[in-house]
Amino acid sequence: MKLKVGDTLILATHNSGKLKEIQALLSPYRLNIDSSGNLGIEEPEETENTFAGNALLKAEYTATRTGHVSLADDSGLAVHSLDGLPGVYSALWGGPDRDFSMACDKVNRLLGGKPRDATFVCVLAVVWPDGTSKIFKGQSNGQLVWPTRGESGFGYDSMFVPKGDTRTYAQMTPIEKTQTSHRTRAFQLFKKSLLR
Ligand code: IMP
């Protein structure tokens, strides 16, 4: 089940930024990494209502069509007082223009005076062409603040203060964010399980 030097891994994404970021993260392992976007494989509709369901659906779709091991991620912000919303709809709440100041505003309005605990979640799904699969989940717990603070990052970063810090993710450098990020934690589990 381990991935070794020279093995091909296809990322189920059309996002070239994500491809670059993951290629950099996995560069020490010398895998042959490409993406479904580069190979002209369309993205399936994300019809599941869990992060794991959507990550699996994307990785299965790409593994079946390429005959190679495929990796997909699905991530978002789960706000506890909002029953986990925006959750799997985190990207959609930014609207067609991906306007996340609007999405942050919506979260803040819906929250009103309710408790502001929230969790960033990242689920990685790895699927082999024979249908075998593995799931890795990383989380970052924190609190939502208002008004938003900071300019770096993306999505909901400017309203999220991770546990143990006083700054939002948008007030941190990318390296500082990786110390506690849900994505880093999911990749740590992935590397520990599947890479040498
Ligand atoms: P996807 O996993 O690419 O579908 O994106 C999920 C959405 O969740 C993104 O568009 C962001 O709005 C949000 N999200 C996921 N991870 C982060 C993060 O690290 N910071 C801020 N927002 C995030």
Short mmCIF file of C-alpha atoms and ligand atoms in Angstrom, two decimals:
data_model
loop_
_atom_site.label_atom_id
_atom_site.label_comp_id
_atom_site.label_asym_id
_atom_site.label_seq_id
_atom_site.Cartn_x
_atom_site.Cartn_y
_atom_site.Cartn_z
CA MET A 1 0.00 0.00 0.00
CA LYS A 2 3.00 2.32 0.40
CA LEU A 3 3.85 4.79 -2.34
CA LYS A 4 7.49 4.63 -3.40
CA VAL A 5 9.94 6.65 -5.50
CA GLY A 6 8.76 6.90 -9.12
CA ASP A 7 5.14 5.87 -8.42
CA THR A 8 2.50 7.93 -10.21
CA LEU A 9 -0.01 9.87 -8.11
CA ILE A 10 -2.78 11.81 -9.83
CA LEU A 11 -4.34 14.67 -7.88
CA ALA A 12 -8.06 15.00 -8.49
CA THR A 13 -8.09 18.74 -9.00
CA HIS A 14 -8.33 21.43 -11.67
CA ASN A 15 -6.72 23.95 -9.37
CA SER A 16 -3.12 24.53 -10.52
CA GLY A 17 -2.33 26.28 -7.22
CA LYS A 18 -3.32 23.16 -5.29
CA LEU A 19 -1.23 21.00 -7.66
CA LYS A 20 1.86 23.19 -7.08
CA GLU A 21 1.36 23.29 -3.32
CA ILE A 22 0.99 19.51 -3.04
CA GLN A 23 3.88 18.84 -5.45
CA ALA A 24 6.09 21.01 -3.22
CA LEU A 25 4.86 19.31 -0.05
CA LEU A 26 5.60 15.84 -1.44
CA SER A 27 8.78 16.69 -3.39
CA PRO A 28 11.14 14.83 -0.99
CA TYR A 29 9.37 11.56 -1.87
CA ARG A 30 10.09 11.82 -5.63
CA LEU A 31 6.68 10.65 -6.82
CA ASN A 32 5.51 11.33 -10.34
CA ILE A 33 2.65 13.77 -9.58
CA ASP A 34 0.14 15.11 -12.10
CA SER A 35 -3.48 16.29 -11.94
CA SER A 36 -6.84 15.38 -13.47
CA GLY A 37 -6.98 18.95 -14.80
CA ASN A 38 -3.74 18.48 -16.78
CA LEU A 39 -4.96 15.13 -18.10
CA GLY A 40 -8.27 16.58 -19.33
CA ILE A 41 -10.42 14.59 -16.91
CA GLU A 42 -13.47 16.56 -15.83
CA GLU A 43 -14.36 17.13 -12.17
CA PRO A 44 -17.34 15.17 -10.87
CA GLU A 45 -20.13 17.04 -9.12
CA GLU A 46 -19.59 17.07 -5.34
CA THR A 47 -22.91 15.48 -4.38
CA GLU A 48 -22.05 14.09 -0.93
CA ASN A 49 -22.81 15.86 2.34
CA THR A 50 -19.56 15.02 4.14
CA PHE A 51 -15.96 16.05 3.46
CA ALA A 52 -14.91 12.39 3.31
CA GLY A 53 -17.74 11.52 0.92
CA ASN A 54 -16.75 14.25 -1.52
CA ALA A 55 -13.02 13.55 -1.28
CA LEU A 56 -13.65 9.85 -1.97
CA LEU A 57 -15.98 10.60 -4.86
CA LYS A 58 -13.34 12.83 -6.53
CA ALA A 59 -10.45 10.39 -5.99
CA GLU A 60 -12.48 7.36 -7.16
CA TYR A 61 -13.53 9.20 -10.30
CA THR A 62 -9.92 10.02 -11.21
CA ALA A 63 -8.45 6.62 -10.24
CA THR A 64 -11.02 4.82 -12.40
CA ARG A 65 -10.33 7.00 -15.42
CA THR A 66 -6.53 7.11 -15.22
CA GLY A 67 -5.70 3.64 -13.86
CA HIS A 68 -3.38 5.35 -11.34
CA VAL A 69 -3.52 5.99 -7.61
CA SER A 70 -5.43 9.21 -7.05
CA LEU A 71 -5.46 11.75 -4.21
CA ALA A 72 -8.29 14.22 -3.58
CA ASP A 73 -8.88 16.70 -0.80
CA ASP A 74 -11.99 18.35 0.49
CA SER A 75 -11.93 21.05 3.10
CA GLY A 76 -13.98 23.75 4.75
CA LEU A 77 -15.06 25.53 7.89
CA ALA A 78 -17.49 23.87 10.30
CA VAL A 79 -19.13 26.31 12.72
CA HIS A 80 -20.41 24.45 15.77
CA SER A 81 -23.40 26.74 16.58
CA LEU A 82 -24.50 26.53 12.93
CA ASP A 83 -24.70 22.72 12.97
CA GLY A 84 -21.42 22.47 11.06
CA LEU A 85 -22.25 24.95 8.30
CA PRO A 86 -20.90 26.19 5.93
CA GLY A 87 -19.05 22.83 6.03
CA VAL A 88 -19.02 21.12 2.63
CA TYR A 89 -20.64 24.28 1.23
CA SER A 90 -17.73 26.53 2.31
CA ALA A 91 -16.64 27.29 -1.26
CA LEU A 92 -20.24 27.82 -2.44
CA TRP A 93 -20.95 30.44 0.25
CA GLY A 94 -18.46 32.68 -1.56
CA GLY A 95 -20.89 32.76 -4.52
CA PRO A 96 -19.93 32.51 -8.20
CA ASP A 97 -17.33 35.27 -7.74
CA ARG A 98 -15.80 33.49 -4.72
CA ASP A 99 -16.42 36.58 -2.60
CA PHE A 100 -15.28 35.45 0.85
CA SER A 101 -15.77 38.81 2.54
CA MET A 102 -19.47 38.22 1.77
CA ALA A 103 -19.25 34.62 3.03
CA CYS A 104 -17.53 35.72 6.28
CA ASP A 105 -20.21 38.36 6.75
CA LYS A 106 -22.93 35.73 6.31
CA VAL A 107 -21.31 33.47 8.93
CA ASN A 108 -21.04 36.39 11.34
CA ARG A 109 -24.68 37.46 10.85
CA LEU A 110 -26.01 33.92 11.30
CA LEU A 111 -23.95 33.53 14.46
CA GLY A 112 -25.17 36.70 16.16
CA GLY A 113 -24.54 36.17 19.89
CA LYS A 114 -24.10 32.37 19.72
CA PRO A 115 -20.81 30.69 20.75
CA ARG A 116 -18.10 31.18 18.15
CA ASP A 117 -16.26 27.85 18.22
CA ALA A 118 -15.35 26.55 14.78
CA THR A 119 -13.17 23.90 13.17
CA PHE A 120 -11.32 23.94 9.87
CA VAL A 121 -11.40 20.42 8.42
CA CYS A 122 -9.33 18.85 5.65
CA VAL A 123 -9.99 15.32 4.46
CA LEU A 124 -7.64 13.55 2.05
CA ALA A 125 -8.85 10.49 0.16
CA VAL A 126 -6.44 8.15 -1.62
CA VAL A 127 -7.98 5.63 -4.02
CA TRP A 128 -6.20 2.84 -5.90
CA PRO A 129 -7.48 1.70 -9.32
CA ASP A 130 -8.76 -1.56 -7.74
CA GLY A 131 -11.07 0.49 -5.51
CA THR A 132 -9.03 0.27 -2.27
CA SER A 133 -9.16 3.55 -0.40
CA LYS A 134 -7.75 5.37 2.62
CA ILE A 135 -8.95 8.53 4.35
CA PHE A 136 -6.91 11.01 6.41
CA LYS A 137 -8.52 13.83 8.39
CA GLY A 138 -6.85 16.94 9.83
CA GLN A 139 -8.57 19.53 12.00
CA SER A 140 -7.77 22.94 13.44
CA ASN A 141 -10.02 24.12 16.27
CA GLY A 142 -10.48 27.79 17.01
CA GLN A 143 -12.75 30.78 17.48
CA LEU A 144 -14.37 33.12 14.97
CA VAL A 145 -13.76 36.85 15.52
CA TRP A 146 -15.42 39.96 14.17
CA PRO A 147 -14.43 42.28 12.57
CA THR A 148 -12.12 40.26 10.36
CA ARG A 149 -8.37 40.81 10.83
CA GLY A 150 -5.41 40.46 8.46
CA GLU A 151 -4.77 40.42 4.75
CA SER A 152 -2.98 37.17 3.96
CA GLY A 153 -4.51 33.75 3.35
CA PHE A 154 -7.84 33.06 1.68
CA GLY A 155 -11.41 31.96 2.33
CA TYR A 156 -12.38 32.30 5.99
CA ASP A 157 -8.82 32.87 7.29
CA SER A 158 -9.43 36.46 8.36
CA MET A 159 -12.11 35.51 10.92
CA PHE A 160 -10.48 32.36 12.36
CA VAL A 161 -8.16 32.39 15.38
CA PRO A 162 -6.65 28.93 15.96
CA LYS A 163 -6.54 27.56 19.49
CA GLY A 164 -3.43 28.71 21.39
CA ASP A 165 -2.97 31.90 19.33
CA THR A 166 -4.40 35.42 19.37
CA ARG A 167 -3.97 36.15 15.65
CA THR A 168 -6.24 35.09 12.81
CA TYR A 169 -4.75 32.88 10.09
CA ALA A 170 -4.83 35.96 7.84
CA GLN A 171 -2.47 37.74 10.25
CA MET A 172 0.11 34.95 9.94
CA THR A 173 2.73 34.12 7.32
CA PRO A 174 1.97 30.96 5.32
CA ILE A 175 4.67 29.13 7.31
CA GLU A 176 3.15 30.20 10.63
CA LYS A 177 -0.25 28.98 9.46
CA THR A 178 1.15 25.55 8.63
CA GLN A 179 2.07 25.00 12.32
CA THR A 180 -1.60 24.40 13.19
CA SER A 181 -3.39 24.04 9.88
CA HIS A 182 -5.92 21.29 9.17
CA ARG A 183 -4.24 20.67 5.79
CA THR A 184 -0.78 20.17 7.35
CA ARG A 185 -2.24 17.75 9.89
CA ALA A 186 -4.03 15.69 7.22
CA PHE A 187 -0.83 15.53 5.13
CA GLN A 188 1.20 14.47 8.18
CA LEU A 189 -1.12 11.46 8.58
CA PHE A 190 -0.99 10.73 4.83
CA LYS A 191 2.83 10.80 4.81
CA LYS A 192 3.13 8.68 7.96
CA SER A 193 0.83 6.01 6.53
CA LEU A 194 1.76 5.85 2.85
CA LEU A 195 5.25 7.27 2.31
CA ARG A 196 8.64 5.98 3.35
P1 IMP B 1 -12.20 23.01 -1.57
O1 IMP B 1 -11.75 21.99 -0.57
O2 IMP B 1 -11.15 23.35 -2.56
O3 IMP B 1 -13.53 22.65 -2.14
O4 IMP B 1 -12.43 24.40 -0.79
C1 IMP B 1 -13.19 24.50 0.35
C2 IMP B 1 -13.41 25.93 0.81
O5 IMP B 1 -13.23 25.91 2.22
C3 IMP B 1 -12.48 26.99 0.28
O6 IMP B 1 -12.98 27.64 -0.83
C4 IMP B 1 -12.43 27.98 1.46
O7 IMP B 1 -13.52 28.83 1.42
C5 IMP B 1 -12.61 27.08 2.68
N1 IMP B 1 -11.31 26.73 3.25
C6 IMP B 1 -10.69 25.52 3.18
N2 IMP B 1 -9.49 25.58 3.78
C7 IMP B 1 -9.34 26.85 4.20
C8 IMP B 1 -8.29 27.54 4.87
O8 IMP B 1 -7.21 27.01 5.19
N3 IMP B 1 -8.50 28.85 5.12
C9 IMP B 1 -9.63 29.48 4.79
N4 IMP B 1 -10.64 28.91 4.16
C10 IMP B 1 -10.50 27.58 3.86
#
